[in-house]
Coordinates of C-alpha atoms and ligand atoms in Angstrom, one line a residue:
M1 CA -14.3 -5.7 -4.6
N2 CA -15.9 -4.5 -1.5
I3 CA -14.7 -6.5 1.6
D4 CA -15.9 -6.2 5.3
L5 CA -14.5 -9.0 7.4
H6 CA -15.3 -7.8 11.0
N7 CA -19.0 -8.1 12.0
H8 CA -20.6 -9.2 15.2
T9 CA -23.8 -11.1 16.1
P10 CA -26.0 -11.0 19.2
L11 CA -24.3 -14.1 20.6
C12 CA -21.6 -11.7 22.1
N13 CA -24.4 -10.1 24.3
H14 CA -23.6 -6.5 23.2
A15 CA -24.6 -6.5 19.6
E16 CA -28.1 -6.5 18.1
G17 CA -29.9 -7.7 15.0
E18 CA -30.1 -11.1 13.4
P19 CA -27.2 -12.5 11.2
E20 CA -29.6 -12.5 8.2
E21 CA -30.2 -8.7 8.8
Y22 CA -26.5 -8.0 8.7
I23 CA -26.1 -10.0 5.4
E24 CA -29.1 -8.1 3.9
A25 CA -27.4 -4.8 5.0
A26 CA -24.2 -6.1 3.3
L27 CA -26.1 -6.7 0.1
A28 CA -27.7 -3.3 0.1
R29 CA -24.2 -1.7 0.7
G30 CA -22.8 -3.6 -2.3
I31 CA -20.3 -5.7 -0.2
D32 CA -18.9 -8.7 -2.1
I33 CA -17.1 -10.6 0.7
F34 CA -18.7 -10.3 4.2
G35 CA -17.3 -11.9 7.2
F36 CA -18.7 -12.5 10.7
A37 CA -16.0 -12.3 13.4
D38 CA -17.8 -12.3 16.7
H39 CA -16.1 -12.2 20.0
A40 CA -14.8 -15.7 20.7
P41 CA -15.5 -17.2 24.1
M42 CA -12.9 -16.7 26.9
D43 CA -13.1 -17.5 30.8
F44 CA -12.4 -13.8 31.4
D45 CA -15.0 -11.2 30.9
P46 CA -17.4 -13.9 29.7
N47 CA -20.5 -11.9 29.4
Y48 CA -19.3 -9.6 26.6
R49 CA -18.7 -12.5 24.3
M50 CA -20.3 -15.8 23.3
Y51 CA -20.0 -18.8 25.6
F52 CA -18.0 -21.9 24.7
E53 CA -21.1 -23.9 24.4
E54 CA -22.3 -21.4 21.7
M55 CA -19.4 -21.9 19.3
E56 CA -21.1 -24.8 17.4
E57 CA -24.3 -22.9 17.0
Y58 CA -22.4 -19.8 15.7
E59 CA -20.2 -21.8 13.3
T60 CA -23.1 -23.9 12.0
E61 CA -25.4 -20.8 11.4
V62 CA -22.7 -18.8 9.6
R63 CA -21.8 -21.9 7.3
E64 CA -25.5 -22.4 6.7
L65 CA -26.1 -18.8 5.8
A66 CA -23.0 -18.8 3.5
R67 CA -24.5 -21.7 1.6
R68 CA -27.9 -20.0 1.4
Y69 CA -26.5 -16.8 0.1
E70 CA -23.7 -18.1 -2.0
D71 CA -25.1 -16.9 -5.3
R72 CA -25.4 -13.3 -4.0
I73 CA -22.5 -12.8 -1.6
T74 CA -19.5 -14.5 -0.2
I75 CA -19.8 -15.1 3.5
R76 CA -16.8 -15.8 5.6
L77 CA -16.5 -17.3 9.1
G78 CA -14.1 -15.9 11.6
Y79 CA -13.7 -15.0 15.3
E80 CA -12.4 -11.8 17.0
V81 CA -10.1 -13.3 19.7
D82 CA -8.7 -11.4 22.6
Y83 CA -4.9 -11.7 23.0
L84 CA -4.8 -12.1 26.7
P85 CA -2.1 -14.5 28.0
G86 CA -3.4 -17.3 30.2
Y87 CA -6.9 -17.1 28.8
M88 CA -6.6 -18.1 25.2
D89 CA -8.1 -21.5 24.5
E90 CA -7.4 -24.3 22.0
R91 CA -11.0 -24.6 21.2
V92 CA -10.9 -21.2 19.7
L93 CA -7.4 -21.2 18.4
N94 CA -7.9 -24.5 16.4
A95 CA -11.4 -23.7 15.2
E96 CA -12.1 -24.5 11.7
V97 CA -12.8 -21.1 10.3
D98 CA -11.7 -18.7 7.6
Y99 CA -9.6 -16.4 9.7
L100 CA -8.9 -15.2 13.3
I101 CA -8.6 -11.5 14.1
G102 CA -6.4 -11.0 17.1
S103 CA -7.3 -7.9 19.3
V104 CA -5.8 -6.4 22.4
H105 CA -8.8 -5.0 24.5
F106 CA -7.0 -5.5 28.0
I107 CA -3.7 -4.2 29.6
D108 CA -3.0 -6.3 32.7
E109 CA -6.7 -7.2 32.7
W110 CA -7.9 -3.5 32.6
G111 CA -10.4 -3.2 29.8
F112 CA -8.9 0.1 28.4
D113 CA -11.7 0.6 25.8
N114 CA -14.5 0.0 28.1
P115 CA -16.2 3.3 29.2
E116 CA -16.8 1.7 32.6
F117 CA -13.1 1.8 33.4
I118 CA -12.3 5.2 31.7
G119 CA -11.4 6.7 35.1
H120 CA -8.0 4.6 35.1
Y121 CA -6.7 7.0 32.4
E122 CA -7.0 10.0 34.6
N123 CA -3.9 9.7 36.7
A124 CA -2.1 7.2 34.5
D125 CA 1.3 7.8 32.7
L126 CA -0.1 7.8 29.2
N127 CA 3.3 7.2 27.6
K128 CA 3.6 4.0 29.7
I129 CA 0.0 2.9 28.8
W130 CA 0.7 3.3 25.2
R131 CA 4.1 1.4 25.4
E132 CA 2.2 -1.5 27.3
Y133 CA -0.4 -1.4 24.7
F134 CA 1.9 -1.8 21.7
A135 CA 4.0 -4.3 23.5
A136 CA 1.0 -6.5 23.8
V137 CA 0.3 -6.1 20.1
E138 CA 3.9 -7.0 19.4
A139 CA 3.5 -10.1 21.6
M140 CA 0.3 -11.1 19.8
A141 CA 2.0 -10.9 16.5
D142 CA 5.0 -12.9 17.8
S143 CA 2.6 -15.6 19.0
H144 CA 1.8 -16.4 15.4
L145 CA -1.8 -17.3 16.5
F146 CA -3.9 -15.0 14.4
D147 CA -4.3 -13.8 10.8
I148 CA -5.6 -10.2 11.1
V149 CA -4.6 -7.5 13.5
G150 CA -7.8 -5.9 15.0
H151 CA -7.9 -2.1 15.4
L152 CA -4.2 -1.6 15.6
D153 CA -4.2 1.6 17.7
L154 CA -7.4 1.1 19.7
I155 CA -5.6 2.6 22.8
K156 CA -6.5 6.1 21.3
V157 CA -10.2 5.3 21.6
F158 CA -10.9 7.9 24.2
N159 CA -8.4 10.5 23.0
Y160 CA -6.0 10.0 25.9
R161 CA -2.7 10.5 24.0
P162 CA 0.9 10.9 25.1
E163 CA 2.8 14.1 24.1
G164 CA 4.6 14.1 20.8
D165 CA 5.1 11.7 17.9
I166 CA 3.4 8.3 18.7
R167 CA 5.0 6.5 15.7
P168 CA 8.1 5.3 17.5
L169 CA 5.8 3.6 20.1
A170 CA 4.2 1.5 17.4
E171 CA 7.4 0.6 15.5
G172 CA 8.1 -2.8 17.4
A173 CA 4.6 -3.9 16.9
L174 CA 4.6 -3.1 13.2
D175 CA 8.0 -4.9 12.8
A176 CA 6.5 -7.8 14.5
I177 CA 3.3 -7.9 12.4
A178 CA 5.4 -7.8 9.2
A179 CA 7.6 -10.6 10.4
A180 CA 4.7 -12.8 11.3
G181 CA 3.0 -12.2 7.9
M182 CA -0.1 -10.8 9.5
T183 CA -2.7 -8.7 7.7
L184 CA -3.8 -5.3 9.2
E185 CA -7.5 -4.4 9.2
L186 CA -8.7 -0.8 8.6
N187 CA -11.5 -0.5 11.1
A188 CA -14.2 2.1 10.8
A189 CA -15.5 1.8 14.5
G190 CA -13.1 4.5 15.6
W191 CA -15.4 7.0 13.7
R192 CA -18.2 5.9 16.1
K193 CA -16.0 6.7 19.2
P194 CA -14.8 9.9 20.8
V195 CA -11.5 9.6 18.9
A196 CA -13.6 10.1 15.7
E197 CA -10.9 8.6 13.4
A198 CA -10.4 5.2 11.9
Y199 CA -8.0 2.6 13.3
P200 CA -5.1 2.9 12.4
S201 CA -4.3 6.5 11.7
L202 CA -2.8 7.4 8.4
D203 CA 0.6 7.9 9.9
L204 CA 0.6 4.3 11.2
L205 CA -0.9 2.9 8.0
R206 CA 2.0 4.5 6.0
M207 CA 4.4 2.7 8.4
A208 CA 2.6 -0.6 7.6
H209 CA 2.7 0.1 3.9
D210 CA 6.6 0.8 4.1
R211 CA 6.8 -2.8 5.7
K212 CA 4.7 -4.3 2.9
I213 CA 2.0 -5.5 5.5
P214 CA -1.4 -6.4 3.6
I215 CA -4.5 -4.8 4.7
T216 CA -8.3 -5.7 4.9
F217 CA -11.4 -3.8 5.7
A218 CA -13.7 -3.9 8.8
S219 CA -16.8 -2.0 9.8
D220 CA -16.8 -3.8 13.2
A221 CA -20.6 -3.7 13.0
H222 CA -22.5 -4.4 16.3
K223 CA -25.8 -3.7 14.6
P224 CA -27.0 -4.2 11.0
E225 CA -27.0 -0.6 10.0
Q226 CA -23.3 -0.3 10.8
V227 CA -22.4 -2.9 8.2
G228 CA -20.1 -1.2 5.5
Y229 CA -19.9 1.8 7.7
K230 CA -17.8 4.5 6.0
M231 CA -16.4 2.0 3.5
E232 CA -15.5 4.7 1.0
E233 CA -13.6 6.6 3.5
L234 CA -11.8 3.5 4.6
H235 CA -10.8 2.9 0.8
A236 CA -9.6 6.4 0.5
L237 CA -7.5 6.1 3.7
A238 CA -5.9 2.9 2.3
K239 CA -5.2 4.6 -1.1
A240 CA -3.7 7.6 0.6
A241 CA -1.2 5.2 2.1
G242 CA -0.5 3.6 -1.1
Y243 CA -2.7 0.5 -1.1
R244 CA -4.6 -1.0 -4.1
E245 CA -5.4 -4.4 -2.8
A246 CA -7.0 -5.9 0.2
A247 CA -7.2 -9.4 1.7
D248 CA -9.8 -12.0 1.8
F249 CA -9.4 -15.2 3.8
R250 CA -10.7 -18.8 3.2
N251 CA -9.6 -21.7 5.6
R252 CA -6.9 -19.3 6.9
E253 CA -5.3 -18.7 3.5
R254 CA -5.0 -15.1 2.2
R255 CA -5.7 -13.9 -1.3
L256 CA -5.4 -10.2 -2.4
L257 CA -8.1 -8.5 -4.4
K258 CA -8.3 -5.1 -5.9
F259 CA -10.7 -2.8 -4.0
Ligands
LIG301 ZN1 -17.9 -6.0 20.6
LIG302 FE1 -12.4 -5.4 19.3
LIG303 FE1 -15.2 -6.3 16.9
LIG304 ZN1 -13.7 -4.9 17.7

């Protein structure tokens, strides 16, 4: 089974290509279960996501495509939701979808993965930033609002890393993810970024496997040609950590399939 549950659409204002083109790319790549998880609306940084008024259009279109393509590919409907206290909205959290991906893209409203604000790293205490980041992931897991953890170690995106072993920094977050019963995505987008590796690293993925945290796969495509990006490499990474099954979601219920 080839699964890719994290794909965007132009509604978020920073992705390109029509949803049909993403699906055609998924068919060409041999994907069996393909999920849209576009950036959910939020009254913060509103221009990098869909607007609340567009949720219905998004959900209707994906459901419609799922029906149209059902003989050829399984299409799922989800959202990538920012974990940002004070800005999470019931309309998103209670949406009737197959799954919600919870992602941390902000530390105290600093968009740490946005190249526009990269200057903030220069004089920062990297150990403190990494601790704050993983504390936010831990709080996200403790919130029990989401099904999948988006790009677990996104904070490495520009290669600003603290000295030494980073595993202890992620321990609390991984314990909380396991306790919450969340699924972890293996996300290929990191290979398209300065860090040039998947999220999460093999070290952290091994910690997840020790805690029996299930996984799923994500290309995080923002254009059709990125669908299924480095899928074989993601599978190899998962196998290296001991995984043989990956998760699919329907109506927020998980099932595990061999990949
Ligand atoms: Zn995006
Ligand atoms: Fe993200
Ligand atoms: Fe994404
Ligand atoms: Zn993402």
